[in-house]
Each structure stands twice: as C-alpha cells, then as structure tokens.
Amino acid sequence: MNKFILYVFALVFLIMSGCSGEENIKGKSNSNHLTIGFSQIGAESSWRTAETESIRSEAKKRNHTLKFSDAQQKQENQIKALNAFIAQNVDAIILAPVVETGWEPVLRNAKKRNIPVILVDRGVIVADDSLYTTLIATDFVNEGRLAGEWIIKNIGTQANIVELEGTPGSSAAIDRQKGFMQAISSYPKLKVTQSQTGEFTRAKGKEVMEAFLKSSKDKIDVVFAHNDDMALGAIQAIEEAGYKPGVDIKLVSVDGVLGAFQAMVAGKLNCTVECNPLLGDVAFDAVERAVSGKKVEKRIVIEDRVFDQSVAKDVIESRKY
Ligand code: GYE
C-alpha cells in the first residue's frame, strides 16, 4: 500500500513537472542546452570585436551551441543568415541589425516558426514590435547628447565642428547625430561645418578626416566621431597634416574602447562616451527566458558614462574592452 501511494505521488509529480512553466514554447522540456543563431554585422570596429567575443564566450559558458554568421556589413547577408537559422529550426536568434529598416519579412518568418529574436546593440523600425522579443542596447540619442554637452562644458559655445558619421542607415549613427544636434542646437556659434560617413572604421575615419582637412575653408576646432575607431583614424590624419590632436583640434567620440583610453592618456583624444559592448550575459538571460516562455522586457537599456582625459589614467587599468 505504501509503495502504491509512493507510485501515485511519483506519477503526479512527473505529470506536474511536465506541465510546469519550465517547459519551453518549442516543447523542448528538460533541455538546458540551446542552439542559437547569431547574425553579427561584421568586424568594423574594436567595439564590435568585443561584442562578438562577449556573446561567443557567454554561449560557451552556458553550454549552448552558437551558430555564428558574419554579414560583412551587408543586410542581405544578415537576411540570408536569419532565413538559414529559421530553416534549421534554431531555438532563438540573436541579431545585431546593420541598418534600421527592411527587417519585417524575415522577422515575420521567425515569428511564424515561433523563434524568438533578441536584438542586440542596434535597433530596428518595424510597424509591429511583436516581431522581436527585446532590444538590448545603450541609448544612442543620449550618447550623442552627452558628447555635445561635454563640448559645451569643456570647449565652449563657439567652435567649428566636423562630424564623422557611422554606417548610413544604422540606428547608432542616426540617433547619435540626433542627440548631438539636440545638445548643441541652442548655440548658433557651435556649428557642424562638415559631416560625412566614416563607416565606423579607422581607415575610413582617417580618409574622411584627410579630406575635411584639405577642403575646409574654416578652421576645424573639434571632431565629433560616432565611434572611437574613426576618431583614432582622424588622430592619425591630424598628425600627418602637422597638427596636434587633442590640442589644436579636439576630438570627442563614442564607445570607450581601450584604444580610446590610451589616446586620452597620451593627450590625443579629449573625451569618449562609453557604450558597453559586453552584452553576452544580458543577451543569454533574455534568450533563456524567451525560450522558456517567460516575460522579457521589450527594451533593456545599458547605461552609458562619460570619460575624459581627467580620469583616463585612473581608470584605464580597469577597462574590460
Ligand atoms: O558604436 C561602433 C560599431 O552598433 C553600438 O557599431 C554599435 C556601434 C559602435 O561598429 O563602434
């Protein structure tokens, strides 16, 4: 009789655990191991290399299989990768979208197959935001604003600024520009005299800065670069043109990579607004929650901080990317 009661209890327990919230929406209960497709933009900057590494190492740490695809900056490659992940019926997709628009059809395919899509670092514009699970990113508008405010406070309200923009159509470039313009808009003598894309790369940043230096009729006082790599390229161009970066021409950028801190310590870069690329941990928390049918916040904001030469030396040792 006792044995019988035990059997009944065991049976009830088994049935209940099978029905519990732990069972994931794709029906793969009792399995902590997931297969995740990660569509990365490319390797244009040190920021992106750090992000890739963070997601790769977190997948390993949690014992998940990561299918990695490098899109070489092309949206069409990302769409192809996503469709391949969907055809392979992965448990979830992590997408770092190169540009904001044009994602609806492929995201609809994922949704139809019940595959959660976690957006990391850049956002998308879609009419129906149920097409993705969450966006994990910093606030780019705020980053642009912080860069503008740093200039107002530390350089003043009269300066000719040249702008090195990020990848055209990317939320990072669009929103950093928006925030920056908002910050300086009340100061008519703070002028953006030239603005062009440097595609978030060091080489292109240098090339565009060389062109700015050659063609500029006005003296260039400040460079606002949408990322550190372009600022580092611009520093080289400024030096080769015979000026002192950080002194004759001041530079403010975004990301907070190690190279930027080294340049600040050397007195060549004036300020960087941090944009944390170490998103692996947060991204996989979201993936695991989504796969097990738990609620995930629609927007997870990663905090930004401003660093300039006054603190660079003290914090450089503690930088993680
Ligand atoms: O700032 C830049 C990169 O999307 C936030 O892309 C990211 C940006 C980052 O290549 O360095």
Short mmCIF file of C-alpha atoms and ligand atoms in Angstrom, two decimals:
data_model
loop_
_atom_site.label_atom_id
_atom_site.label_comp_id
_atom_site.label_asym_id
_atom_site.label_seq_id
_atom_site.Cartn_x
_atom_site.Cartn_y
_atom_site.Cartn_z
CA MET A 1 0.00 0.00 0.00
CA ASN A 2 2.79 2.42 0.99
CA LYS A 3 4.55 1.58 -2.20
CA PHE A 4 1.37 2.24 -4.15
CA ILE A 5 0.99 5.72 -2.58
CA LEU A 6 4.61 6.44 -3.45
CA TYR A 7 3.97 5.44 -7.07
CA VAL A 8 0.94 7.73 -7.22
CA PHE A 9 2.97 10.62 -5.81
CA ALA A 10 5.78 9.99 -8.26
CA LEU A 11 3.34 9.86 -11.14
CA VAL A 12 1.60 13.09 -10.11
CA PHE A 13 4.99 14.76 -9.71
CA LEU A 14 6.12 13.65 -13.16
CA ILE A 15 2.91 14.85 -14.80
CA MET A 16 3.07 18.19 -12.99
CA SER A 17 6.70 18.89 -13.82
CA GLY A 18 5.93 18.10 -17.45
CA CYS A 19 3.22 20.78 -17.42
CA SER A 20 5.13 23.39 -15.47
CA GLY A 21 6.27 26.76 -16.83
CA GLU A 22 9.75 25.33 -17.29
CA GLU A 23 8.70 23.66 -20.49
CA ASN A 24 9.77 25.89 -23.31
CA ILE A 25 7.49 27.19 -26.01
CA LYS A 26 9.12 24.97 -28.58
CA GLY A 27 8.37 21.92 -26.47
CA LYS A 28 11.97 21.03 -25.67
CA SER A 29 11.42 20.49 -21.96
CA ASN A 30 14.17 19.23 -19.67
CA SER A 31 16.80 20.62 -22.01
CA ASN A 32 19.03 23.44 -20.89
CA HIS A 33 21.12 23.18 -23.99
CA LEU A 34 20.02 25.56 -26.74
CA THR A 35 21.06 26.15 -30.31
CA ILE A 36 21.19 29.85 -31.10
CA GLY A 37 21.89 31.63 -34.36
CA PHE A 38 23.85 34.88 -34.05
CA SER A 39 23.86 37.22 -37.02
CA GLN A 40 26.67 39.70 -36.49
CA ILE A 41 27.26 42.80 -38.65
CA GLY A 42 30.97 42.28 -39.23
CA ALA A 43 34.21 43.34 -37.57
CA GLU A 44 34.41 47.03 -38.44
CA SER A 45 35.48 48.27 -35.01
CA SER A 46 37.10 47.18 -31.76
CA TRP A 47 33.69 47.66 -30.17
CA ARG A 48 32.20 45.01 -32.42
CA THR A 49 35.04 42.57 -31.85
CA ALA A 50 34.43 42.92 -28.11
CA GLU A 51 30.70 42.31 -28.57
CA THR A 52 31.30 39.19 -30.67
CA GLU A 53 33.70 37.84 -28.07
CA SER A 54 31.25 38.55 -25.26
CA ILE A 55 28.42 36.65 -26.97
CA ARG A 56 30.67 33.78 -28.02
CA SER A 57 32.17 33.27 -24.59
CA GLU A 58 28.80 33.52 -22.84
CA ALA A 59 27.37 30.81 -25.14
CA LYS A 60 30.29 28.58 -24.22
CA LYS A 61 29.96 29.32 -20.52
CA ARG A 62 26.28 28.36 -20.58
CA ASN A 63 26.90 25.33 -22.73
CA HIS A 64 24.78 26.46 -25.66
CA THR A 65 25.61 25.92 -29.32
CA LEU A 66 26.17 29.18 -31.17
CA LYS A 67 25.87 29.33 -34.94
CA PHE A 68 27.80 32.44 -35.89
CA SER A 69 27.39 34.36 -39.11
CA ASP A 70 29.41 37.42 -40.13
CA ALA A 71 27.46 39.61 -42.59
CA GLN A 72 30.39 41.72 -43.79
CA GLN A 73 28.28 44.88 -43.30
CA LYS A 74 25.53 43.71 -45.67
CA GLN A 75 21.88 43.49 -44.69
CA GLU A 76 21.18 40.96 -47.44
CA ASN A 77 23.74 38.62 -45.83
CA GLN A 78 22.01 39.04 -42.48
CA ILE A 79 18.62 38.23 -44.01
CA LYS A 80 20.10 35.11 -45.66
CA ALA A 81 21.66 34.03 -42.36
CA LEU A 82 18.39 34.54 -40.50
CA ASN A 83 16.44 32.51 -43.04
CA ALA A 84 19.04 29.73 -42.76
CA PHE A 85 18.74 29.77 -38.94
CA ILE A 86 14.96 29.58 -39.28
CA ALA A 87 15.22 26.64 -41.71
CA GLN A 88 17.47 24.86 -39.18
CA ASN A 89 14.83 25.50 -36.53
CA VAL A 90 17.20 27.06 -34.01
CA ASP A 91 15.84 27.76 -30.53
CA ALA A 92 16.45 31.51 -30.76
CA ILE A 93 18.16 34.14 -32.87
CA ILE A 94 20.40 36.98 -31.74
CA LEU A 95 20.50 39.75 -34.32
CA ALA A 96 22.71 42.86 -34.41
CA PRO A 97 20.97 44.69 -37.26
CA VAL A 98 23.28 46.72 -39.50
CA VAL A 99 20.54 49.18 -40.52
CA GLU A 100 17.16 50.10 -39.04
CA THR A 101 14.72 49.31 -41.84
CA GLY A 102 13.84 46.37 -44.08
CA TRP A 103 13.51 43.61 -41.48
CA GLU A 104 9.78 42.92 -41.46
CA PRO A 105 9.56 39.93 -43.89
CA VAL A 106 12.36 37.93 -42.27
CA LEU A 107 11.19 38.72 -38.74
CA ARG A 108 7.72 37.55 -39.73
CA ASN A 109 9.24 34.25 -40.89
CA ALA A 110 10.87 33.81 -37.49
CA LYS A 111 7.67 34.64 -35.67
CA LYS A 112 5.69 32.14 -37.76
CA ARG A 113 8.10 29.43 -36.66
CA ASN A 114 7.92 30.61 -33.05
CA ILE A 115 11.62 31.51 -32.92
CA PRO A 116 12.32 34.42 -30.57
CA VAL A 117 14.58 37.14 -31.98
CA ILE A 118 16.73 39.06 -29.49
CA LEU A 119 18.07 42.32 -30.92
CA VAL A 120 21.42 43.45 -29.62
CA ASP A 121 23.14 46.82 -29.81
CA ARG A 122 21.23 48.41 -32.73
CA GLY A 123 17.51 48.88 -33.14
CA VAL A 124 15.06 48.31 -36.00
CA ILE A 125 11.98 50.15 -37.21
CA VAL A 126 9.00 47.82 -37.60
CA ALA A 127 5.27 48.57 -37.59
CA ASP A 128 4.61 45.58 -35.32
CA ASP A 129 7.03 45.30 -32.44
CA SER A 130 5.85 41.80 -31.55
CA LEU A 131 8.18 40.76 -34.39
CA TYR A 132 11.07 40.77 -31.96
CA THR A 133 11.40 39.85 -28.30
CA THR A 134 13.56 42.63 -26.93
CA LEU A 135 16.19 45.21 -27.81
CA ILE A 136 19.29 45.16 -25.60
CA ALA A 137 21.28 48.33 -26.28
CA THR A 138 22.54 51.59 -24.95
CA ASP A 139 20.64 54.82 -25.61
CA PHE A 140 22.32 56.28 -28.71
CA VAL A 141 20.44 59.59 -28.58
CA ASN A 142 21.72 60.04 -25.06
CA GLU A 143 25.28 59.24 -26.15
CA GLY A 144 25.15 61.96 -28.83
CA ARG A 145 23.69 64.37 -26.32
CA LEU A 146 26.40 63.60 -23.76
CA ALA A 147 29.11 64.22 -26.39
CA GLY A 148 27.52 67.59 -27.26
CA GLU A 149 27.18 68.57 -23.62
CA TRP A 150 30.81 67.70 -22.95
CA ILE A 151 31.87 70.07 -25.74
CA ILE A 152 29.66 72.90 -24.42
CA LYS A 153 31.02 72.49 -20.92
CA ASN A 154 34.69 71.94 -21.74
CA ILE A 155 35.32 73.68 -25.04
CA GLY A 156 32.67 76.36 -25.09
CA THR A 157 29.78 77.53 -27.20
CA GLN A 158 31.71 78.71 -30.22
CA ALA A 159 33.53 76.18 -32.39
CA ASN A 160 33.63 74.69 -35.86
CA ILE A 161 32.87 71.01 -35.58
CA VAL A 162 33.34 68.29 -38.17
CA GLU A 163 31.36 65.09 -37.79
CA LEU A 164 32.44 61.55 -38.70
CA GLU A 165 29.21 59.61 -39.02
CA GLY A 166 28.74 55.89 -38.56
CA THR A 167 27.22 53.46 -41.05
CA PRO A 168 24.45 55.19 -43.04
CA GLY A 169 21.01 53.96 -42.01
CA SER A 170 22.20 52.44 -38.73
CA SER A 171 20.37 53.39 -35.56
CA ALA A 172 23.74 54.08 -33.91
CA ALA A 173 24.61 56.77 -36.48
CA ILE A 174 21.11 58.24 -36.84
CA ASP A 175 20.47 58.55 -33.12
CA ARG A 176 23.93 59.76 -32.09
CA GLN A 177 23.63 62.53 -34.64
CA LYS A 178 20.13 63.35 -33.40
CA GLY A 179 21.23 63.61 -29.76
CA PHE A 180 24.31 65.64 -30.63
CA MET A 181 22.32 68.15 -32.69
CA GLN A 182 19.77 68.44 -29.88
CA ALA A 183 22.51 69.28 -27.40
CA ILE A 184 24.17 71.98 -29.49
CA SER A 185 21.02 73.41 -31.10
CA SER A 186 20.68 76.34 -28.69
CA TYR A 187 24.18 77.58 -29.51
CA PRO A 188 24.26 79.04 -33.04
CA LYS A 189 28.03 79.52 -32.90
CA LEU A 190 28.61 75.82 -32.35
CA LYS A 191 28.46 74.76 -35.97
CA VAL A 192 28.82 71.42 -37.71
CA THR A 193 30.70 72.60 -40.80
CA GLN A 194 31.19 69.21 -42.47
CA SER A 195 29.67 65.81 -41.92
CA GLN A 196 30.36 62.54 -43.71
CA THR A 197 30.31 58.83 -43.04
CA GLY A 198 33.48 57.08 -41.97
CA GLU A 199 31.54 53.79 -41.76
CA PHE A 200 32.65 53.17 -38.18
CA THR A 201 36.14 52.12 -39.33
CA ARG A 202 39.54 53.53 -38.51
CA ALA A 203 40.70 53.53 -42.15
CA LYS A 204 37.64 55.39 -43.42
CA GLY A 205 37.76 57.79 -40.47
CA LYS A 206 41.31 58.71 -41.43
CA GLU A 207 40.44 59.09 -45.10
CA VAL A 208 37.44 61.35 -44.44
CA MET A 209 39.39 63.45 -41.94
CA GLU A 210 42.14 63.97 -44.53
CA ALA A 211 39.50 65.22 -46.97
CA PHE A 212 37.99 67.51 -44.31
CA LEU A 213 41.41 69.00 -43.53
CA LYS A 214 42.10 69.63 -47.20
CA SER A 215 38.75 71.10 -48.15
CA SER A 216 37.81 73.04 -45.04
CA LYS A 217 37.62 76.79 -45.53
CA ASP A 218 37.13 77.36 -41.82
CA LYS A 219 39.48 76.30 -39.07
CA ILE A 220 38.46 72.95 -37.64
CA ASP A 221 38.22 73.15 -33.84
CA VAL A 222 36.53 69.89 -32.91
CA VAL A 223 35.90 66.42 -34.34
CA PHE A 224 32.79 64.59 -33.22
CA ALA A 225 33.17 60.93 -34.26
CA HIS A 226 30.31 58.45 -33.87
CA ASN A 227 32.82 55.88 -32.67
CA ASP A 228 36.34 55.65 -31.25
CA ASP A 229 37.84 53.80 -34.21
CA MET A 230 37.02 56.68 -36.57
CA ALA A 231 38.42 59.15 -34.03
CA LEU A 232 41.64 57.12 -33.87
CA GLY A 233 41.87 57.26 -37.67
CA ALA A 234 41.22 61.01 -37.56
CA ILE A 235 44.01 61.45 -34.99
CA GLN A 236 46.45 59.93 -37.49
CA ALA A 237 45.22 62.25 -40.26
CA ILE A 238 45.55 65.29 -37.98
CA GLU A 239 49.11 64.34 -37.01
CA GLU A 240 50.11 63.73 -40.61
CA ALA A 241 48.75 67.18 -41.52
CA GLY A 242 51.08 68.68 -38.91
CA TYR A 243 48.58 69.48 -36.15
CA LYS A 244 48.37 68.28 -32.57
CA PRO A 245 45.28 66.12 -31.96
CA GLY A 246 43.68 66.86 -28.61
CA VAL A 247 45.21 70.33 -28.57
CA ASP A 248 44.96 72.11 -31.97
CA ILE A 249 41.95 70.04 -32.88
CA LYS A 250 39.95 68.44 -30.09
CA LEU A 251 38.23 65.08 -30.50
CA VAL A 252 35.18 63.57 -28.85
CA SER A 253 33.89 60.09 -29.71
CA VAL A 254 31.74 57.22 -28.51
CA ASP A 255 32.41 53.60 -27.35
CA GLY A 256 35.10 53.69 -24.67
CA VAL A 257 37.38 51.03 -26.16
CA LEU A 258 40.88 50.54 -24.81
CA GLY A 259 42.47 52.37 -27.76
CA ALA A 260 40.43 55.45 -26.87
CA PHE A 261 41.68 55.35 -23.27
CA GLN A 262 45.26 55.00 -24.49
CA ALA A 263 44.75 58.00 -26.79
CA MET A 264 43.29 60.01 -23.89
CA VAL A 265 46.23 59.14 -21.66
CA ALA A 266 48.52 60.28 -24.50
CA GLY A 267 46.58 63.56 -24.66
CA LYS A 268 45.36 62.95 -28.21
CA LEU A 269 41.68 62.22 -27.63
CA ASN A 270 39.70 64.50 -25.32
CA CYS A 271 36.61 62.52 -24.42
CA THR A 272 34.78 59.26 -25.08
CA VAL A 273 31.20 58.40 -24.20
CA GLU A 274 31.07 54.79 -23.14
CA CYS A 275 28.85 52.33 -25.00
CA ASN A 276 29.19 48.93 -23.39
CA PRO A 277 29.59 46.04 -25.88
CA LEU A 278 29.70 43.29 -23.25
CA LEU A 279 26.14 42.18 -23.88
CA GLY A 280 26.59 38.39 -23.73
CA ASP A 281 25.29 37.85 -20.22
CA VAL A 282 22.18 40.01 -20.62
CA ALA A 283 21.52 38.61 -24.11
CA PHE A 284 21.56 34.99 -22.96
CA ASP A 285 19.38 35.75 -19.95
CA ALA A 286 16.86 37.13 -22.43
CA VAL A 287 17.27 34.14 -24.78
CA GLU A 288 16.71 31.63 -21.98
CA ARG A 289 13.68 33.48 -20.64
CA ALA A 290 12.15 33.81 -24.10
CA VAL A 291 12.69 30.15 -24.95
CA SER A 292 11.06 29.06 -21.70
CA GLY A 293 8.07 31.32 -22.34
CA LYS A 294 8.84 33.83 -19.60
CA LYS A 295 8.26 37.54 -19.98
CA VAL A 296 11.16 39.65 -21.28
CA GLU A 297 11.22 43.46 -21.10
CA LYS A 298 10.77 44.97 -24.56
CA ARG A 299 13.70 47.32 -24.10
CA ILE A 300 16.74 46.64 -21.93
CA VAL A 301 18.85 49.79 -21.64
CA ILE A 302 22.56 49.52 -20.94
CA GLU A 303 23.88 52.58 -19.10
CA ASP A 304 26.42 55.00 -20.60
CA ARG A 305 29.12 57.02 -18.84
CA VAL A 306 31.38 59.83 -19.98
CA PHE A 307 35.16 59.59 -19.63
CA ASP A 308 37.66 62.30 -20.44
CA GLN A 309 41.38 62.95 -20.01
CA SER A 310 40.91 63.99 -16.39
CA VAL A 311 40.02 60.41 -15.38
CA ALA A 312 41.54 58.28 -18.18
CA LYS A 313 44.75 57.44 -16.34
CA ASP A 314 42.96 56.33 -13.19
CA VAL A 315 40.51 54.01 -14.90
CA ILE A 316 42.46 52.60 -17.84
CA GLU A 317 43.61 49.53 -15.87
CA SER A 318 40.06 48.60 -15.01
CA ARG A 319 38.72 48.71 -18.57
CA LYS A 320 37.30 45.40 -19.78
CA TYR A 321 37.30 46.00 -23.54
O1 GYE B 1 29.49 52.22 -31.57
C1 GYE B 1 30.55 51.06 -33.31
C2 GYE B 1 30.15 49.84 -34.00
O2 GYE B 1 26.26 49.46 -33.02
C3 GYE B 1 26.80 50.39 -30.94
O3 GYE B 1 28.77 49.86 -34.03
C4 GYE B 1 27.30 49.80 -32.18
C5 GYE B 1 28.31 50.61 -32.95
C6 GYE B 1 29.56 51.02 -32.21
O4 GYE B 1 30.85 49.43 -35.03
O5 GYE B 1 31.88 51.07 -32.91
#
